Amino acid sequence: VYTYASHGLAGVSQNGILLTHGDEDSYPAWVNQELSSQRTDVLVIYTDLLKNDEYASSIYTKLGLGSPSGSTSLDERIDWIITGSSRPVHLALTFRKDFIRKYRSKLYITGLVMRYQPSGEQNLAQAAGLWEKELKGAELDKQWPAGVSGGLKRNYIPVLVNVYKHYQQTGKNGKAKEVKKVALAIAV
């Protein structure tokens, strides 16, 4: 889980925000930041905690956002951060499906996270950079420890598909074949 969180943080843009939804992607990311000093430039926001007014207010202050007017629901608070922040916003692949559907045309996969991009522009080269820097040597196609969810493992497939597409589009067929092999091994 910590390696997965590390790979998730690696997909976030410099000084970005990572919106998480659940203990399994929030706490390991914080542990990686606090104990390993990994990606301390990233603000990890555990969105369930935004229900707490003090936590929400502290996040708005860190982001330089004013508080939304009136009484706000959790969904409105999440929307406020996604659409109002000047920092790059990323959603964990394990994020709430209703938000992923809502913003689908403005999200692109950058690793184990999706970046919110109002223009909807994709950046496949960013995924390829993550592959080269972080994922290639991670032996993703090897046997995973007992108890690791197949769903967690399969979250690597979307980024691998994007890396494969990038290599195909740029004529790097040998690299594309290598990525395809790893993706197919994970998919089974």
PDB file of C-alpha atoms in Angstrom:
ATOM      1  CA  VAL A   1       0.000   0.000   0.000  1.00  0.00           C
ATOM      2  CA  TYR A   2       2.879   2.376   0.759  1.00  0.00           C
ATOM      3  CA  THR A   3       4.500   1.652  -2.606  1.00  0.00           C
ATOM      4  CA  TYR A   4       1.162   2.279  -4.300  1.00  0.00           C
ATOM      5  CA  ALA A   5       0.846   5.602  -2.410  1.00  0.00           C
ATOM      6  CA  SER A   6       4.396   6.488  -3.426  1.00  0.00           C
ATOM      7  CA  HIS A   7       3.547   5.830  -7.070  1.00  0.00           C
ATOM      8  CA  GLY A   8       0.378   7.907  -6.648  1.00  0.00           C
ATOM      9  CA  LEU A   9       2.317  10.880  -5.296  1.00  0.00           C
ATOM     10  CA  ALA A  10       4.799  10.544  -8.171  1.00  0.00           C
ATOM     11  CA  GLY A  11       2.015  11.203 -10.682  1.00  0.00           C
ATOM     12  CA  VAL A  12       1.070  14.556  -9.140  1.00  0.00           C
ATOM     13  CA  SER A  13       2.363  17.754 -10.748  1.00  0.00           C
ATOM     14  CA  GLN A  14       4.848  19.949  -8.877  1.00  0.00           C
ATOM     15  CA  ASN A  15       3.073  21.792  -6.007  1.00  0.00           C
ATOM     16  CA  GLY A  16      -0.121  19.962  -6.883  1.00  0.00           C
ATOM     17  CA  ILE A  17      -3.096  18.875  -4.838  1.00  0.00           C
ATOM     18  CA  LEU A  18      -4.060  15.225  -4.440  1.00  0.00           C
ATOM     19  CA  LEU A  19      -7.693  14.637  -3.497  1.00  0.00           C
ATOM     20  CA  THR A  20      -8.117  11.254  -1.852  1.00  0.00           C
ATOM     21  CA  HIS A  21     -11.172   9.334  -0.763  1.00  0.00           C
ATOM     22  CA  GLY A  22     -10.559   6.750   1.893  1.00  0.00           C
ATOM     23  CA  ASP A  23      -8.058   5.629   4.469  1.00  0.00           C
ATOM     24  CA  GLU A  24      -6.085   3.368   2.131  1.00  0.00           C
ATOM     25  CA  ASP A  25      -4.986   6.138  -0.205  1.00  0.00           C
ATOM     26  CA  SER A  26      -4.893   9.029   2.289  1.00  0.00           C
ATOM     27  CA  TYR A  27      -2.873   7.791   5.242  1.00  0.00           C
ATOM     28  CA  PRO A  28      -0.156   5.970   3.264  1.00  0.00           C
ATOM     29  CA  ALA A  29       0.384   9.139   1.196  1.00  0.00           C
ATOM     30  CA  TRP A  30       0.739  11.192   4.379  1.00  0.00           C
ATOM     31  CA  VAL A  31       3.124   8.606   5.850  1.00  0.00           C
ATOM     32  CA  ASN A  32       5.269   8.759   2.690  1.00  0.00           C
ATOM     33  CA  GLN A  33       5.379  12.535   3.010  1.00  0.00           C
ATOM     34  CA  GLU A  34       6.045  12.710   6.737  1.00  0.00           C
ATOM     35  CA  LEU A  35       8.385   9.752   7.259  1.00  0.00           C
ATOM     36  CA  SER A  36      10.118   9.552   3.879  1.00  0.00           C
ATOM     37  CA  SER A  37       9.944  13.246   2.954  1.00  0.00           C
ATOM     38  CA  GLN A  38       8.516  12.198  -0.407  1.00  0.00           C
ATOM     39  CA  ARG A  39       6.673  14.834  -2.430  1.00  0.00           C
ATOM     40  CA  THR A  40       6.198  17.239   0.458  1.00  0.00           C
ATOM     41  CA  ASP A  41       5.250  19.853  -2.169  1.00  0.00           C
ATOM     42  CA  VAL A  42       1.953  18.004  -2.709  1.00  0.00           C
ATOM     43  CA  LEU A  43      -1.041  18.904  -0.564  1.00  0.00           C
ATOM     44  CA  VAL A  44      -2.901  15.650   0.143  1.00  0.00           C
ATOM     45  CA  ILE A  45      -6.529  16.354   0.991  1.00  0.00           C
ATOM     46  CA  TYR A  46      -8.564  13.539   2.482  1.00  0.00           C
ATOM     47  CA  THR A  47     -11.933  14.719   1.208  1.00  0.00           C
ATOM     48  CA  ASP A  48     -14.034  12.941   3.853  1.00  0.00           C
ATOM     49  CA  LEU A  49     -12.379  15.238   6.412  1.00  0.00           C
ATOM     50  CA  LEU A  50     -13.753  18.271   4.549  1.00  0.00           C
ATOM     51  CA  LYS A  51     -17.011  17.587   6.418  1.00  0.00           C
ATOM     52  CA  ASN A  52     -15.235  19.168   9.381  1.00  0.00           C
ATOM     53  CA  ASP A  53     -15.544  22.971   9.153  1.00  0.00           C
ATOM     54  CA  GLU A  54     -12.142  23.608  10.763  1.00  0.00           C
ATOM     55  CA  TYR A  55     -10.334  21.217   8.421  1.00  0.00           C
ATOM     56  CA  ALA A  56     -12.120  22.688   5.390  1.00  0.00           C
ATOM     57  CA  SER A  57     -11.244  26.215   6.504  1.00  0.00           C
ATOM     58  CA  SER A  58      -7.572  25.293   6.982  1.00  0.00           C
ATOM     59  CA  ILE A  59      -7.470  23.797   3.471  1.00  0.00           C
ATOM     60  CA  TYR A  60      -9.076  26.905   1.946  1.00  0.00           C
ATOM     61  CA  THR A  61      -6.485  29.048   3.729  1.00  0.00           C
ATOM     62  CA  LYS A  62      -3.584  26.891   2.460  1.00  0.00           C
ATOM     63  CA  LEU A  63      -4.949  27.225  -1.065  1.00  0.00           C
ATOM     64  CA  GLY A  64      -5.664  30.931  -0.840  1.00  0.00           C
ATOM     65  CA  LEU A  65      -9.339  30.283  -1.482  1.00  0.00           C
ATOM     66  CA  GLY A  66     -12.032  32.128   0.355  1.00  0.00           C
ATOM     67  CA  SER A  67     -14.692  29.993   1.951  1.00  0.00           C
ATOM     68  CA  PRO A  68     -17.654  29.231  -0.282  1.00  0.00           C
ATOM     69  CA  SER A  69     -20.669  31.323   0.642  1.00  0.00           C
ATOM     70  CA  GLY A  70     -23.430  29.899   2.779  1.00  0.00           C
ATOM     71  CA  SER A  71     -23.769  26.430   4.178  1.00  0.00           C
ATOM     72  CA  THR A  72     -21.988  24.009   1.906  1.00  0.00           C
ATOM     73  CA  SER A  73     -22.235  20.292   1.432  1.00  0.00           C
ATOM     74  CA  LEU A  74     -19.213  18.028   1.164  1.00  0.00           C
ATOM     75  CA  ASP A  75     -19.710  17.831  -2.605  1.00  0.00           C
ATOM     76  CA  GLU A  76     -19.781  21.628  -2.893  1.00  0.00           C
ATOM     77  CA  ARG A  77     -16.571  21.847  -0.850  1.00  0.00           C
ATOM     78  CA  ILE A  78     -14.838  19.347  -3.139  1.00  0.00           C
ATOM     79  CA  ASP A  79     -16.082  21.219  -6.233  1.00  0.00           C
ATOM     80  CA  TRP A  80     -14.812  24.494  -4.725  1.00  0.00           C
ATOM     81  CA  ILE A  81     -11.299  23.058  -4.459  1.00  0.00           C
ATOM     82  CA  ILE A  82     -11.313  21.357  -7.868  1.00  0.00           C
ATOM     83  CA  THR A  83     -12.520  24.394  -9.792  1.00  0.00           C
ATOM     84  CA  GLY A  84     -11.135  27.202  -7.638  1.00  0.00           C
ATOM     85  CA  SER A  85      -7.548  26.262  -6.911  1.00  0.00           C
ATOM     86  CA  SER A  86      -4.704  27.826  -8.838  1.00  0.00           C
ATOM     87  CA  ARG A  87      -2.599  24.738  -8.083  1.00  0.00           C
ATOM     88  CA  PRO A  88      -2.827  21.615 -10.291  1.00  0.00           C
ATOM     89  CA  VAL A  89      -5.577  19.371  -8.902  1.00  0.00           C
ATOM     90  CA  HIS A  90      -5.382  15.575  -9.086  1.00  0.00           C
ATOM     91  CA  LEU A  91      -7.885  12.921  -8.042  1.00  0.00           C
ATOM     92  CA  ALA A  92      -6.763   9.495  -6.866  1.00  0.00           C
ATOM     93  CA  LEU A  93      -7.920   6.703  -9.189  1.00  0.00           C
ATOM     94  CA  THR A  94      -9.829   5.389  -6.173  1.00  0.00           C
ATOM     95  CA  PHE A  95     -11.742   8.681  -5.887  1.00  0.00           C
ATOM     96  CA  ARG A  96     -15.530   8.829  -5.807  1.00  0.00           C
ATOM     97  CA  LYS A  97     -16.979   7.581  -9.087  1.00  0.00           C
ATOM     98  CA  ASP A  98     -19.635  10.333  -9.182  1.00  0.00           C
ATOM     99  CA  PHE A  99     -16.903  12.987  -9.314  1.00  0.00           C
ATOM    100  CA  ILE A 100     -14.928  11.068 -11.900  1.00  0.00           C
ATOM    101  CA  ARG A 101     -18.068  10.909 -14.075  1.00  0.00           C
ATOM    102  CA  LYS A 102     -18.849  14.580 -13.453  1.00  0.00           C
ATOM    103  CA  TYR A 103     -15.391  15.768 -14.555  1.00  0.00           C
ATOM    104  CA  ARG A 104     -14.583  12.945 -17.018  1.00  0.00           C
ATOM    105  CA  SER A 105     -13.978  15.232 -20.002  1.00  0.00           C
ATOM    106  CA  LYS A 106     -11.555  17.355 -17.947  1.00  0.00           C
ATOM    107  CA  LEU A 107      -9.518  14.553 -16.363  1.00  0.00           C
ATOM    108  CA  TYR A 108      -6.519  12.753 -17.761  1.00  0.00           C
ATOM    109  CA  ILE A 109      -4.450  10.007 -16.229  1.00  0.00           C
ATOM    110  CA  THR A 110      -0.969  11.025 -15.097  1.00  0.00           C
ATOM    111  CA  GLY A 111      -0.152   7.885 -13.160  1.00  0.00           C
ATOM    112  CA  LEU A 112      -2.243   6.451 -10.367  1.00  0.00           C
ATOM    113  CA  VAL A 113      -3.994   9.797 -10.315  1.00  0.00           C
ATOM    114  CA  MET A 114      -6.025  11.890 -12.740  1.00  0.00           C
ATOM    115  CA  ARG A 115      -5.272  15.547 -13.305  1.00  0.00           C
ATOM    116  CA  TYR A 116      -8.099  18.028 -13.616  1.00  0.00           C
ATOM    117  CA  GLN A 117      -7.463  20.081 -16.732  1.00  0.00           C
ATOM    118  CA  PRO A 118     -10.256  22.565 -17.551  1.00  0.00           C
ATOM    119  CA  SER A 119      -9.262  22.538 -21.240  1.00  0.00           C
ATOM    120  CA  GLY A 120      -9.514  18.740 -21.340  1.00  0.00           C
ATOM    121  CA  GLU A 121      -6.034  18.560 -22.900  1.00  0.00           C
ATOM    122  CA  GLN A 122      -4.243  15.211 -22.481  1.00  0.00           C
ATOM    123  CA  ASN A 123      -0.534  14.763 -21.794  1.00  0.00           C
ATOM    124  CA  LEU A 124       0.541  11.211 -22.614  1.00  0.00           C
ATOM    125  CA  ALA A 125       4.223  12.175 -22.393  1.00  0.00           C
ATOM    126  CA  GLN A 126       3.783  12.870 -18.672  1.00  0.00           C
ATOM    127  CA  ALA A 127       2.610   9.288 -18.122  1.00  0.00           C
ATOM    128  CA  ALA A 128       5.595   8.002 -20.103  1.00  0.00           C
ATOM    129  CA  GLY A 129       7.911  10.069 -17.905  1.00  0.00           C
ATOM    130  CA  LEU A 130       6.397   8.481 -14.801  1.00  0.00           C
ATOM    131  CA  TRP A 131       6.911   5.039 -16.358  1.00  0.00           C
ATOM    132  CA  GLU A 132      10.571   5.730 -17.042  1.00  0.00           C
ATOM    133  CA  LYS A 133      11.254   7.334 -13.656  1.00  0.00           C
ATOM    134  CA  GLU A 134       9.136   5.324 -11.206  1.00  0.00           C
ATOM    135  CA  LEU A 135       7.174   2.397 -12.566  1.00  0.00           C
ATOM    136  CA  LYS A 136       9.483   0.650 -15.035  1.00  0.00           C
ATOM    137  CA  GLY A 137      11.706  -0.799 -12.309  1.00  0.00           C
ATOM    138  CA  ALA A 138       8.864  -1.552  -9.908  1.00  0.00           C
ATOM    139  CA  GLU A 139       8.331  -5.090 -11.224  1.00  0.00           C
ATOM    140  CA  LEU A 140       4.598  -4.539 -11.508  1.00  0.00           C
ATOM    141  CA  ASP A 141       4.206  -7.740 -13.516  1.00  0.00           C
ATOM    142  CA  LYS A 142       5.685  -9.902 -10.749  1.00  0.00           C
ATOM    143  CA  GLN A 143       3.774 -11.727  -8.032  1.00  0.00           C
ATOM    144  CA  TRP A 144       2.232  -9.311  -5.553  1.00  0.00           C
ATOM    145  CA  PRO A 145       2.214  -9.971  -1.804  1.00  0.00           C
ATOM    146  CA  ALA A 146      -0.682 -11.954  -0.373  1.00  0.00           C
ATOM    147  CA  GLY A 147      -3.570  -9.722   0.605  1.00  0.00           C
ATOM    148  CA  VAL A 148      -2.922  -7.055  -2.047  1.00  0.00           C
ATOM    149  CA  SER A 149      -6.192  -6.368  -3.771  1.00  0.00           C
ATOM    150  CA  GLY A 150      -6.418  -7.261  -7.445  1.00  0.00           C
ATOM    151  CA  GLY A 151      -8.325  -3.990  -7.894  1.00  0.00           C
ATOM    152  CA  LEU A 152      -5.430  -2.006  -6.475  1.00  0.00           C
ATOM    153  CA  LYS A 153      -3.025  -3.780  -8.798  1.00  0.00           C
ATOM    154  CA  ARG A 154      -5.290  -3.210 -11.801  1.00  0.00           C
ATOM    155  CA  ASN A 155      -5.241   0.556 -11.152  1.00  0.00           C
ATOM    156  CA  TYR A 156      -1.871   0.547 -12.913  1.00  0.00           C
ATOM    157  CA  ILE A 157      -3.478  -0.520 -16.207  1.00  0.00           C
ATOM    158  CA  PRO A 158      -4.872   2.902 -17.299  1.00  0.00           C
ATOM    159  CA  VAL A 159      -1.497   4.618 -16.965  1.00  0.00           C
ATOM    160  CA  LEU A 160       0.204   1.735 -18.764  1.00  0.00           C
ATOM    161  CA  VAL A 161      -2.299   2.026 -21.616  1.00  0.00           C
ATOM    162  CA  ASN A 162      -1.477   5.743 -21.914  1.00  0.00           C
ATOM    163  CA  VAL A 163       2.249   5.029 -21.864  1.00  0.00           C
ATOM    164  CA  TYR A 164       1.733   2.369 -24.544  1.00  0.00           C
ATOM    165  CA  LYS A 165      -0.213   4.868 -26.697  1.00  0.00           C
ATOM    166  CA  HIS A 166       2.502   7.478 -26.278  1.00  0.00           C
ATOM    167  CA  TYR A 167       5.230   5.080 -27.354  1.00  0.00           C
ATOM    168  CA  GLN A 168       3.137   3.895 -30.326  1.00  0.00           C
ATOM    169  CA  GLN A 169       2.493   7.495 -31.419  1.00  0.00           C
ATOM    170  CA  THR A 170       6.165   8.425 -31.129  1.00  0.00           C
ATOM    171  CA  GLY A 171       7.450   5.340 -32.961  1.00  0.00           C
ATOM    172  CA  LYS A 172       9.074   3.737 -29.928  1.00  0.00           C
ATOM    173  CA  ASN A 173       7.721   0.285 -30.669  1.00  0.00           C
ATOM    174  CA  GLY A 174      10.221  -1.617 -28.501  1.00  0.00           C
ATOM    175  CA  LYS A 175       9.218   0.408 -25.449  1.00  0.00           C
ATOM    176  CA  ALA A 176       5.542   0.016 -26.354  1.00  0.00           C
ATOM    177  CA  LYS A 177       5.959  -3.768 -26.474  1.00  0.00           C
ATOM    178  CA  GLU A 178       7.635  -3.759 -23.025  1.00  0.00           C
ATOM    179  CA  VAL A 179       4.782  -1.736 -21.493  1.00  0.00           C
ATOM    180  CA  LYS A 180       2.147  -3.929 -23.154  1.00  0.00           C
ATOM    181  CA  LYS A 181       3.754  -7.033 -21.633  1.00  0.00           C
ATOM    182  CA  VAL A 182       3.539  -5.555 -18.121  1.00  0.00           C
ATOM    183  CA  ALA A 183      -0.064  -4.392 -18.628  1.00  0.00           C
ATOM    184  CA  LEU A 184      -1.164  -7.820 -19.859  1.00  0.00           C
ATOM    185  CA  ALA A 185       0.562  -9.532 -16.916  1.00  0.00           C
ATOM    186  CA  ILE A 186      -1.291  -7.298 -14.456  1.00  0.00           C
ATOM    187  CA  ALA A 187      -4.634  -7.737 -16.238  1.00  0.00           C
ATOM    188  CA  VAL A 188      -4.771 -11.495 -15.686  1.00  0.00           C
TER     189      VAL A 188
END
